[in-house]
Amino acid sequence: MNATLRCSELQAASAAATPVVRQLQSDDAARWDAFVLQCPQATFFHRAGWKEVMERSFGHRTYFLYAERAGQICAVLPLARIKSPLFGHWLGSLPFCVYGGIAGDDAQARALLEQAALELAHELGVDYLEYRNIEAQHSDWPGKALYVTFRKGISADDEENMQAIPRKQRAMVRKGVKFGLQSEIDSDTERFFAAYSASVHRLGTPVFSRKHFKVLAEVFGEDCEVLTITHNGQTVSSVMSFYFRDEVLPYYGGGNASARELAGNDFMYWELMRRAAARGVRVFDFGRSKEGTGAYDFKKNWGFTPTPLHYEYQLLRGQDVPDTNPLNPRYQLMIKTWQRLPLWAANLIGPHIVRQLG
């Protein structure tokens, strides 16, 4: 038989095959990640490693679903369940992550994953199913217009990147340079955790556990990096970033009390951008922020344009879209109380609360 004809017949048979929905097993992880790496709709938060992170860091049940056609993965949907007496019972893609939802452009596979997720949500008896989409997918689902993301292309040229930062913020970066701040890549998460935990405590936010950051570093290896800024040998600020394709995502960060005076955070993000550009990264993803917050203003001042995120909900037992965020007035007293706790107490109690938030 003609080889070209045989190839076309195989392709036609593959296209005609009905997709089958399966749940990720450990020996599927490499296939899953290979698909995610080349899928335009996929993000770092679609990687198979998040299954292990959800289970080891927080003890949450996961349901990483994929559709395959003729043995080839054609769409993925990572899901995890949170069951909290404080914040409700829900299934989402993906808790603790800024992006999620179904990744894949095969319409039939997407529809089957959608159906499987809804069936699972009903079976588990959750209040709602949540997708954290970059682009809107369900115009008929309730949404939450709270978060935006900040993404921007960067150049291979340092001076070009520096000049792209608006003048006032550029002056802050140069202030850090003038103070003699230094940047170092850490081999562990200890200095990072000290800076991060102090920072979130000042904001009145529960802290993630030390274990969580160690798990992230173990699971994602060289794609998870800690950059620490020092002044005269003392830690000023630190950031944990993720690398995906040609993107860098500074995800967790913080600084001690001297960071503001020394322009530590400005210098830190500049150093991250400079180092990332040198290794071939061309997209700087500053991550999500809530409108009306200091983080939102900080990122805009760096010359990044906010893009709305589309968090969509299928309400099942729940009646309203959830509103578990620090801007909700009902949490203001809790935040003020948290800020008055000693740091050691906040670091002890925080992980038990934050694992319920998602």
GROMACS .gro file of C-alpha atoms in nm, residues 28 65 104 150 227 235 242 288 290 330:
model
   10
   28ASP     CA    1   0.068   0.944   3.248
   65LEU     CA    2  -0.888   1.472   3.392
  104GLY     CA    3  -0.701   2.212   2.438
  150PHE     CA    4  -0.024   4.167   3.416
  227LEU     CA    5   1.599   3.493   4.398
  235THR     CA    6   1.825   3.958   5.345
  242PHE     CA    7   0.819   2.972   3.796
  288ARG     CA    8  -0.282   3.847   3.919
  290LYS     CA    9  -0.710   4.262   4.279
  330ARG     CA   10  -1.656   4.097   5.651
   0.00000   0.00000   0.00000
